[in-house]
Amino acid sequence: MALKISLKEYKRVDLLAVDGRIDSSTAPQLDKALQKIIDAGRFRIVVDLSDAAFMSSAGLRALLSALKQVRRFNRGDLRLAGVSPKVKKAFELAGLLVVFQVFDNSVDAVGSF
Amino acid sequence: MSQKYSLSVSSQFERLAEIADFVADAACACGLNEDQVCDAQMAVDEACTNVIEHAYRGKPDGTIHIVCERRGKEFLVTIQDFGARFDPNKVQPPKTGDPLSKRRIGGLGLFFMRKLMDRVEFDFSSGPGNRLTMAKKIKR
């Protein structure tokens, strides 16, 4: 099943909301959406995972790849919002909770920039 | 004799959601609690992703056969494929404590399977392909 991805462009931040399962089938969609933002020269990104039902290592790879790109030259950051306990476990296992800044909701995450 | 739940699917990433639903139903029926069901789903997702990527090298016409069952106090998942042999000893574990600049992107699948399940065993003695058995102790 395809991932539903919606993008809101704020003046300083792009908010990407993801709805569905993020696995090896759908992670390329997430990767593409993040890459499009980065290619447009926008490096402050919030990924809202409130409606992400599942996260596999393929999803983590897409987020980690984008994070590395936006943090290059201190030009930006990728921050996460609305991470459910189920999705959080994947980040914990991979040791990525110390790498990403995580916020309870997208308003706080957008406001943090 | 315990009941077995089985599913055969083609080697396509698009089938991962169906596999996850199947594992959730079987794991629930075998008595795993909600957290354990999620762990089993994630481990099987990673295992099947490895089968599609490495054993079948992305070819969509391979077969993945999955059997779930309760044996004593364990939930067992067996995943059989008929693709190229996969040597788990060649996979370097990820360095999850490294800073961002040193993080390798990838290599997490097998690591996740081992973390999420109590036992992960590969068996190459029963014909072609790979036979993976993963076990999780049933907690109530």
PDB file of C-alpha atoms in Angstrom:
ATOM      1  CA  MET A   1       0.000   0.000   0.000  1.00  0.00           C
ATOM      2  CA  ALA A   2       1.324   3.424  -0.926  1.00  0.00           C
ATOM      3  CA  LEU A   3       2.411   5.864   1.694  1.00  0.00           C
ATOM      4  CA  LYS A   4       0.423   9.085   1.965  1.00  0.00           C
ATOM      5  CA  ILE A   5       2.833  11.958   2.155  1.00  0.00           C
ATOM      6  CA  SER A   6       1.770  15.575   2.488  1.00  0.00           C
ATOM      7  CA  LEU A   7       4.015  18.591   2.470  1.00  0.00           C
ATOM      8  CA  LYS A   8       3.461  22.006   4.004  1.00  0.00           C
ATOM      9  CA  GLU A   9       6.000  24.654   3.191  1.00  0.00           C
ATOM     10  CA  TYR A  10       6.411  27.263   5.879  1.00  0.00           C
ATOM     11  CA  LYS A  11       8.694  30.259   5.498  1.00  0.00           C
ATOM     12  CA  ARG A  12      11.579  28.645   7.336  1.00  0.00           C
ATOM     13  CA  VAL A  13      10.588  24.990   7.601  1.00  0.00           C
ATOM     14  CA  ASP A  14       9.125  22.187   5.506  1.00  0.00           C
ATOM     15  CA  LEU A  15       6.689  19.886   7.296  1.00  0.00           C
ATOM     16  CA  LEU A  16       6.352  16.435   5.813  1.00  0.00           C
ATOM     17  CA  ALA A  17       3.526  14.309   7.242  1.00  0.00           C
ATOM     18  CA  VAL A  18       3.644  10.588   6.615  1.00  0.00           C
ATOM     19  CA  ASP A  19       0.618   8.314   6.822  1.00  0.00           C
ATOM     20  CA  GLY A  20       0.956   4.517   6.529  1.00  0.00           C
ATOM     21  CA  ARG A  21       3.572   1.790   6.779  1.00  0.00           C
ATOM     22  CA  ILE A  22       7.189   2.724   6.132  1.00  0.00           C
ATOM     23  CA  ASP A  23       8.839  -0.469   4.928  1.00  0.00           C
ATOM     24  CA  SER A  24      11.081  -1.446   2.009  1.00  0.00           C
ATOM     25  CA  SER A  25       8.141  -1.051  -0.341  1.00  0.00           C
ATOM     26  CA  THR A  26       7.283   2.505   0.670  1.00  0.00           C
ATOM     27  CA  ALA A  27      10.601   3.901   1.999  1.00  0.00           C
ATOM     28  CA  PRO A  28      11.668   4.977  -1.540  1.00  0.00           C
ATOM     29  CA  GLN A  29       8.622   7.312  -1.581  1.00  0.00           C
ATOM     30  CA  LEU A  30       9.774   8.919   1.662  1.00  0.00           C
ATOM     31  CA  ASP A  31      13.328   9.107   0.353  1.00  0.00           C
ATOM     32  CA  LYS A  32      12.135  10.808  -2.836  1.00  0.00           C
ATOM     33  CA  ALA A  33       9.980  13.330  -0.972  1.00  0.00           C
ATOM     34  CA  LEU A  34      12.863  14.267   1.342  1.00  0.00           C
ATOM     35  CA  GLN A  35      15.306  14.471  -1.544  1.00  0.00           C
ATOM     36  CA  LYS A  36      12.977  16.818  -3.422  1.00  0.00           C
ATOM     37  CA  ILE A  37      12.958  19.237  -0.476  1.00  0.00           C
ATOM     38  CA  ILE A  38      16.745  19.076  -0.114  1.00  0.00           C
ATOM     39  CA  ASP A  39      17.286  19.501  -3.861  1.00  0.00           C
ATOM     40  CA  ALA A  40      15.171  22.652  -3.686  1.00  0.00           C
ATOM     41  CA  GLY A  41      17.732  24.073  -1.272  1.00  0.00           C
ATOM     42  CA  ARG A  42      15.566  23.741   1.808  1.00  0.00           C
ATOM     43  CA  PHE A  43      17.341  22.182   4.755  1.00  0.00           C
ATOM     44  CA  ARG A  44      15.028  22.652   7.739  1.00  0.00           C
ATOM     45  CA  ILE A  45      12.646  19.726   7.744  1.00  0.00           C
ATOM     46  CA  VAL A  46      10.149  18.265  10.209  1.00  0.00           C
ATOM     47  CA  VAL A  47       8.872  14.762   9.574  1.00  0.00           C
ATOM     48  CA  ASP A  48       5.569  14.166  11.334  1.00  0.00           C
ATOM     49  CA  LEU A  49       5.237  10.455  12.078  1.00  0.00           C
ATOM     50  CA  SER A  50       1.940  10.647  14.046  1.00  0.00           C
ATOM     51  CA  ASP A  51       0.199   8.531  11.417  1.00  0.00           C
ATOM     52  CA  ALA A  52       3.097   6.225  10.612  1.00  0.00           C
ATOM     53  CA  ALA A  53       1.869   2.775  11.591  1.00  0.00           C
ATOM     54  CA  PHE A  54       5.181   0.985  11.175  1.00  0.00           C
ATOM     55  CA  MET A  55       8.850   1.788  10.622  1.00  0.00           C
ATOM     56  CA  SER A  56      11.413  -0.687   9.347  1.00  0.00           C
ATOM     57  CA  SER A  57      15.143  -0.195   8.938  1.00  0.00           C
ATOM     58  CA  ALA A  58      14.472   0.877   5.333  1.00  0.00           C
ATOM     59  CA  GLY A  59      12.560   3.897   6.659  1.00  0.00           C
ATOM     60  CA  LEU A  60      15.334   4.688   9.118  1.00  0.00           C
ATOM     61  CA  ARG A  61      17.835   4.605   6.261  1.00  0.00           C
ATOM     62  CA  ALA A  62      15.823   7.197   4.312  1.00  0.00           C
ATOM     63  CA  LEU A  63      15.611   9.503   7.338  1.00  0.00           C
ATOM     64  CA  LEU A  64      19.276   9.043   8.261  1.00  0.00           C
ATOM     65  CA  SER A  65      20.397   9.760   4.716  1.00  0.00           C
ATOM     66  CA  ALA A  66      18.367  13.002   4.667  1.00  0.00           C
ATOM     67  CA  LEU A  67      19.602  13.975   8.130  1.00  0.00           C
ATOM     68  CA  LYS A  68      23.220  13.651   7.032  1.00  0.00           C
ATOM     69  CA  GLN A  69      22.565  15.855   4.018  1.00  0.00           C
ATOM     70  CA  VAL A  70      20.716  18.657   5.819  1.00  0.00           C
ATOM     71  CA  ARG A  71      23.216  18.854   8.689  1.00  0.00           C
ATOM     72  CA  ARG A  72      26.126  19.226   6.288  1.00  0.00           C
ATOM     73  CA  PHE A  73      27.805  22.648   6.695  1.00  0.00           C
ATOM     74  CA  ASN A  74      25.418  23.281   9.632  1.00  0.00           C
ATOM     75  CA  ARG A  75      22.826  24.395   7.097  1.00  0.00           C
ATOM     76  CA  GLY A  76      19.825  22.766   8.695  1.00  0.00           C
ATOM     77  CA  ASP A  77      18.305  19.847  10.551  1.00  0.00           C
ATOM     78  CA  LEU A  78      15.674  17.154  10.235  1.00  0.00           C
ATOM     79  CA  ARG A  79      13.506  16.849  13.323  1.00  0.00           C
ATOM     80  CA  LEU A  80      10.826  14.309  14.138  1.00  0.00           C
ATOM     81  CA  ALA A  81       7.355  14.760  15.584  1.00  0.00           C
ATOM     82  CA  GLY A  82       4.640  12.460  16.902  1.00  0.00           C
ATOM     83  CA  VAL A  83       6.716   9.308  17.192  1.00  0.00           C
ATOM     84  CA  SER A  84       4.507   6.506  18.557  1.00  0.00           C
ATOM     85  CA  PRO A  85       5.998   3.972  21.005  1.00  0.00           C
ATOM     86  CA  LYS A  86       5.906   1.318  18.278  1.00  0.00           C
ATOM     87  CA  VAL A  87       7.871   3.467  15.822  1.00  0.00           C
ATOM     88  CA  LYS A  88      10.133   4.755  18.588  1.00  0.00           C
ATOM     89  CA  LYS A  89      11.330   1.209  19.209  1.00  0.00           C
ATOM     90  CA  ALA A  90      12.933   1.066  15.751  1.00  0.00           C
ATOM     91  CA  PHE A  91      14.834   4.291  16.471  1.00  0.00           C
ATOM     92  CA  GLU A  92      15.865   2.979  19.889  1.00  0.00           C
ATOM     93  CA  LEU A  93      17.144  -0.331  18.521  1.00  0.00           C
ATOM     94  CA  ALA A  94      19.208   1.460  15.892  1.00  0.00           C
ATOM     95  CA  GLY A  95      20.596   3.894  18.488  1.00  0.00           C
ATOM     96  CA  LEU A  96      19.087   6.802  16.572  1.00  0.00           C
ATOM     97  CA  LEU A  97      17.156   8.509  19.369  1.00  0.00           C
ATOM     98  CA  VAL A  98      20.334  10.334  20.337  1.00  0.00           C
ATOM     99  CA  VAL A  99      20.877  11.420  16.733  1.00  0.00           C
ATOM    100  CA  PHE A 100      17.438  12.862  15.909  1.00  0.00           C
ATOM    101  CA  GLN A 101      15.693  15.613  17.846  1.00  0.00           C
ATOM    102  CA  VAL A 102      12.219  14.311  18.658  1.00  0.00           C
ATOM    103  CA  PHE A 103       9.183  16.429  19.579  1.00  0.00           C
ATOM    104  CA  ASP A 104       5.745  15.449  20.859  1.00  0.00           C
ATOM    105  CA  ASN A 105       3.937  17.146  17.985  1.00  0.00           C
ATOM    106  CA  SER A 106       4.567  18.970  14.734  1.00  0.00           C
ATOM    107  CA  VAL A 107       3.748  22.421  16.183  1.00  0.00           C
ATOM    108  CA  ASP A 108       6.571  22.095  18.711  1.00  0.00           C
ATOM    109  CA  ALA A 109       8.926  20.656  16.115  1.00  0.00           C
ATOM    110  CA  VAL A 110       8.258  23.433  13.577  1.00  0.00           C
ATOM    111  CA  GLY A 111       8.530  26.036  16.343  1.00  0.00           C
ATOM    112  CA  SER A 112      11.910  24.672  17.422  1.00  0.00           C
ATOM    113  CA  PHE A 113      13.616  26.061  14.303  1.00  0.00           C
TER     114      PHE A 113
ATOM    115  CA  MET B   1      -0.374 -30.971  18.005  1.00  0.00           C
ATOM    116  CA  SER B   2      -0.032 -27.222  17.600  1.00  0.00           C
ATOM    117  CA  GLN B   3      -1.768 -25.377  14.807  1.00  0.00           C
ATOM    118  CA  LYS B   4       0.422 -24.017  12.028  1.00  0.00           C
ATOM    119  CA  TYR B   5      -0.261 -20.840  10.073  1.00  0.00           C
ATOM    120  CA  SER B   6       1.323 -20.626   6.662  1.00  0.00           C
ATOM    121  CA  LEU B   7       1.625 -18.073   3.873  1.00  0.00           C
ATOM    122  CA  SER B   8       3.400 -18.214   0.537  1.00  0.00           C
ATOM    123  CA  VAL B   9       4.091 -14.953  -1.269  1.00  0.00           C
ATOM    124  CA  SER B  10       6.156 -13.773  -4.204  1.00  0.00           C
ATOM    125  CA  SER B  11       9.442 -11.977  -3.547  1.00  0.00           C
ATOM    126  CA  GLN B  12       8.147  -8.424  -3.848  1.00  0.00           C
ATOM    127  CA  PHE B  13       8.380  -5.572  -1.370  1.00  0.00           C
ATOM    128  CA  GLU B  14       4.718  -4.831  -2.128  1.00  0.00           C
ATOM    129  CA  ARG B  15       3.836  -8.032  -0.258  1.00  0.00           C
ATOM    130  CA  LEU B  16       5.407  -6.871   3.039  1.00  0.00           C
ATOM    131  CA  ALA B  17       2.176  -5.349   4.353  1.00  0.00           C
ATOM    132  CA  GLU B  18       0.320  -8.609   3.735  1.00  0.00           C
ATOM    133  CA  ILE B  19       3.106 -10.530   5.476  1.00  0.00           C
ATOM    134  CA  ALA B  20       2.886  -8.175   8.473  1.00  0.00           C
ATOM    135  CA  ASP B  21      -0.877  -8.727   8.770  1.00  0.00           C
ATOM    136  CA  PHE B  22      -0.407 -12.487   8.543  1.00  0.00           C
ATOM    137  CA  VAL B  23       2.284 -12.476  11.258  1.00  0.00           C
ATOM    138  CA  ALA B  24       0.147 -10.281  13.534  1.00  0.00           C
ATOM    139  CA  ASP B  25      -2.837 -12.631  13.243  1.00  0.00           C
ATOM    140  CA  ALA B  26      -0.719 -15.760  13.811  1.00  0.00           C
ATOM    141  CA  ALA B  27       1.253 -14.234  16.700  1.00  0.00           C
ATOM    142  CA  CYS B  28      -1.971 -13.127  18.425  1.00  0.00           C
ATOM    143  CA  ALA B  29      -3.500 -16.580  17.963  1.00  0.00           C
ATOM    144  CA  CYS B  30      -0.337 -18.138  19.454  1.00  0.00           C
ATOM    145  CA  GLY B  31      -0.594 -15.971  22.559  1.00  0.00           C
ATOM    146  CA  LEU B  32       1.990 -13.212  22.128  1.00  0.00           C
ATOM    147  CA  ASN B  33       1.123  -9.920  23.810  1.00  0.00           C
ATOM    148  CA  GLU B  34       0.789  -6.678  21.842  1.00  0.00           C
ATOM    149  CA  ASP B  35       4.422  -5.578  22.222  1.00  0.00           C
ATOM    150  CA  GLN B  36       5.671  -9.016  21.262  1.00  0.00           C
ATOM    151  CA  VAL B  37       3.418  -9.077  18.194  1.00  0.00           C
ATOM    152  CA  CYS B  38       5.026  -5.799  17.066  1.00  0.00           C
ATOM    153  CA  ASP B  39       8.505  -7.245  17.652  1.00  0.00           C
ATOM    154  CA  ALA B  40       7.678 -10.346  15.597  1.00  0.00           C
ATOM    155  CA  GLN B  41       6.203  -8.210  12.802  1.00  0.00           C
ATOM    156  CA  MET B  42       9.322  -6.063  12.619  1.00  0.00           C
ATOM    157  CA  ALA B  43      11.690  -9.052  12.704  1.00  0.00           C
ATOM    158  CA  VAL B  44       9.791 -10.851   9.932  1.00  0.00           C
ATOM    159  CA  ASP B  45       9.656  -7.662   7.843  1.00  0.00           C
ATOM    160  CA  GLU B  46      13.443  -7.343   8.078  1.00  0.00           C
ATOM    161  CA  ALA B  47      13.946 -11.045   7.333  1.00  0.00           C
ATOM    162  CA  CYS B  48      11.718 -10.958   4.248  1.00  0.00           C
ATOM    163  CA  THR B  49      13.362  -7.741   3.047  1.00  0.00           C
ATOM    164  CA  ASN B  50      16.712  -9.545   3.250  1.00  0.00           C
ATOM    165  CA  VAL B  51      15.283 -12.493   1.288  1.00  0.00           C
ATOM    166  CA  ILE B  52      14.003 -10.198  -1.480  1.00  0.00           C
ATOM    167  CA  GLU B  53      17.171  -8.075  -1.600  1.00  0.00           C
ATOM    168  CA  HIS B  54      19.857 -10.707  -1.102  1.00  0.00           C
ATOM    169  CA  ALA B  55      18.499 -14.218  -1.751  1.00  0.00           C
ATOM    170  CA  TYR B  56      16.429 -13.229  -4.812  1.00  0.00           C
ATOM    171  CA  ARG B  57      18.465 -10.083  -5.628  1.00  0.00           C
ATOM    172  CA  GLY B  58      15.317  -8.114  -6.359  1.00  0.00           C
ATOM    173  CA  LYS B  59      13.798 -10.648  -8.744  1.00  0.00           C
ATOM    174  CA  PRO B  60      10.038 -10.626  -8.153  1.00  0.00           C
ATOM    175  CA  ASP B  61       9.230 -14.222  -9.135  1.00  0.00           C
ATOM    176  CA  GLY B  62      10.806 -16.017  -6.179  1.00  0.00           C
ATOM    177  CA  THR B  63       8.754 -17.650  -3.442  1.00  0.00           C
ATOM    178  CA  ILE B  64       8.844 -16.875   0.256  1.00  0.00           C
ATOM    179  CA  HIS B  65       7.179 -19.456   2.441  1.00  0.00           C
ATOM    180  CA  ILE B  66       6.378 -18.431   5.998  1.00  0.00           C
ATOM    181  CA  VAL B  67       5.121 -20.742   8.748  1.00  0.00           C
ATOM    182  CA  CYS B  68       4.144 -19.577  12.236  1.00  0.00           C
ATOM    183  CA  GLU B  69       3.356 -21.868  15.130  1.00  0.00           C
ATOM    184  CA  ARG B  70       3.354 -22.134  18.888  1.00  0.00           C
ATOM    185  CA  ARG B  71       5.682 -24.777  20.237  1.00  0.00           C
ATOM    186  CA  GLY B  72       5.580 -25.069  24.014  1.00  0.00           C
ATOM    187  CA  LYS B  73       6.250 -21.616  25.407  1.00  0.00           C
ATOM    188  CA  GLU B  74       7.703 -20.282  22.173  1.00  0.00           C
ATOM    189  CA  PHE B  75       6.318 -18.603  19.078  1.00  0.00           C
ATOM    190  CA  LEU B  76       8.233 -19.895  16.064  1.00  0.00           C
ATOM    191  CA  VAL B  77       8.464 -18.322  12.626  1.00  0.00           C
ATOM    192  CA  THR B  78      10.144 -20.228   9.815  1.00  0.00           C
ATOM    193  CA  ILE B  79      10.965 -18.430   6.582  1.00  0.00           C
ATOM    194  CA  GLN B  80      12.037 -20.526   3.610  1.00  0.00           C
ATOM    195  CA  ASP B  81      13.281 -19.186   0.313  1.00  0.00           C
ATOM    196  CA  PHE B  82      14.822 -20.833  -2.741  1.00  0.00           C
ATOM    197  CA  GLY B  83      17.268 -18.113  -3.699  1.00  0.00           C
ATOM    198  CA  ALA B  84      21.005 -17.573  -3.234  1.00  0.00           C
ATOM    199  CA  ARG B  85      22.586 -18.674   0.031  1.00  0.00           C
ATOM    200  CA  PHE B  86      22.872 -15.956   2.634  1.00  0.00           C
ATOM    201  CA  ASP B  87      25.798 -16.115   5.032  1.00  0.00           C
ATOM    202  CA  PRO B  88      24.820 -14.235   8.200  1.00  0.00           C
ATOM    203  CA  ASN B  89      28.409 -14.372   9.448  1.00  0.00           C
ATOM    204  CA  LYS B  90      29.486 -12.051   6.642  1.00  0.00           C
ATOM    205  CA  VAL B  91      27.177  -9.287   7.839  1.00  0.00           C
ATOM    206  CA  GLN B  92      28.966  -6.694   9.954  1.00  0.00           C
ATOM    207  CA  PRO B  93      26.857  -5.573  12.908  1.00  0.00           C
ATOM    208  CA  PRO B  94      26.060  -1.851  12.800  1.00  0.00           C
ATOM    209  CA  LYS B  95      27.836   0.441  15.252  1.00  0.00           C
ATOM    210  CA  THR B  96      24.768   1.934  16.877  1.00  0.00           C
ATOM    211  CA  GLY B  97      26.815   4.053  19.268  1.00  0.00           C
ATOM    212  CA  ASP B  98      28.799   5.877  16.594  1.00  0.00           C
ATOM    213  CA  PRO B  99      28.284   9.613  15.962  1.00  0.00           C
ATOM    214  CA  LEU B 100      26.220  10.610  12.917  1.00  0.00           C
ATOM    215  CA  SER B 101      29.221  11.267  10.674  1.00  0.00           C
ATOM    216  CA  LYS B 102      30.424   7.680  11.118  1.00  0.00           C
ATOM    217  CA  ARG B 103      27.065   5.944  10.864  1.00  0.00           C
ATOM    218  CA  ARG B 104      26.822   3.474   8.027  1.00  0.00           C
ATOM    219  CA  ILE B 105      23.472   3.641   6.258  1.00  0.00           C
ATOM    220  CA  GLY B 106      22.213   0.068   6.232  1.00  0.00           C
ATOM    221  CA  GLY B 107      23.112  -3.262   7.798  1.00  0.00           C
ATOM    222  CA  LEU B 108      20.395  -3.006  10.409  1.00  0.00           C
ATOM    223  CA  GLY B 109      18.112  -5.847   9.275  1.00  0.00           C
ATOM    224  CA  LEU B 110      19.875  -8.826  10.832  1.00  0.00           C
ATOM    225  CA  PHE B 111      20.754  -6.750  13.890  1.00  0.00           C
ATOM    226  CA  PHE B 112      17.051  -5.938  14.398  1.00  0.00           C
ATOM    227  CA  MET B 113      16.055  -9.587  14.002  1.00  0.00           C
ATOM    228  CA  ARG B 114      18.534 -10.644  16.685  1.00  0.00           C
ATOM    229  CA  LYS B 115      17.462  -7.871  19.050  1.00  0.00           C
ATOM    230  CA  LEU B 116      13.735  -8.429  18.614  1.00  0.00           C
ATOM    231  CA  MET B 117      13.631 -12.220  18.779  1.00  0.00           C
ATOM    232  CA  ASP B 118      15.051 -14.605  21.388  1.00  0.00           C
ATOM    233  CA  ARG B 119      16.584 -16.941  18.850  1.00  0.00           C
ATOM    234  CA  VAL B 120      17.582 -16.522  15.184  1.00  0.00           C
ATOM    235  CA  GLU B 121      18.911 -19.586  13.360  1.00  0.00           C
ATOM    236  CA  PHE B 122      19.839 -20.148   9.731  1.00  0.00           C
ATOM    237  CA  ASP B 123      19.757 -23.672   8.364  1.00  0.00           C
ATOM    238  CA  PHE B 124      21.264 -24.473   4.984  1.00  0.00           C
ATOM    239  CA  SER B 125      21.070 -28.257   5.231  1.00  0.00           C
ATOM    240  CA  SER B 126      17.512 -28.724   4.008  1.00  0.00           C
ATOM    241  CA  GLY B 127      17.740 -28.266   0.246  1.00  0.00           C
ATOM    242  CA  PRO B 128      18.239 -25.126  -1.804  1.00  0.00           C
ATOM    243  CA  GLY B 129      17.898 -21.588  -0.508  1.00  0.00           C
ATOM    244  CA  ASN B 130      17.760 -20.417   3.076  1.00  0.00           C
ATOM    245  CA  ARG B 131      15.691 -21.587   5.971  1.00  0.00           C
ATOM    246  CA  LEU B 132      15.489 -19.121   8.833  1.00  0.00           C
ATOM    247  CA  THR B 133      13.846 -19.922  12.151  1.00  0.00           C
ATOM    248  CA  MET B 134      13.161 -17.199  14.689  1.00  0.00           C
ATOM    249  CA  ALA B 135      11.706 -17.814  18.130  1.00  0.00           C
ATOM    250  CA  LYS B 136      10.134 -15.568  20.726  1.00  0.00           C
ATOM    251  CA  LYS B 137       9.278 -16.642  24.254  1.00  0.00           C
ATOM    252  CA  ILE B 138       5.599 -16.156  24.936  1.00  0.00           C
ATOM    253  CA  LYS B 139       4.975 -13.777  27.856  1.00  0.00           C
ATOM    254  CA  ARG B 140       1.518 -13.208  29.180  1.00  0.00           C
TER     255      ARG B 140
END
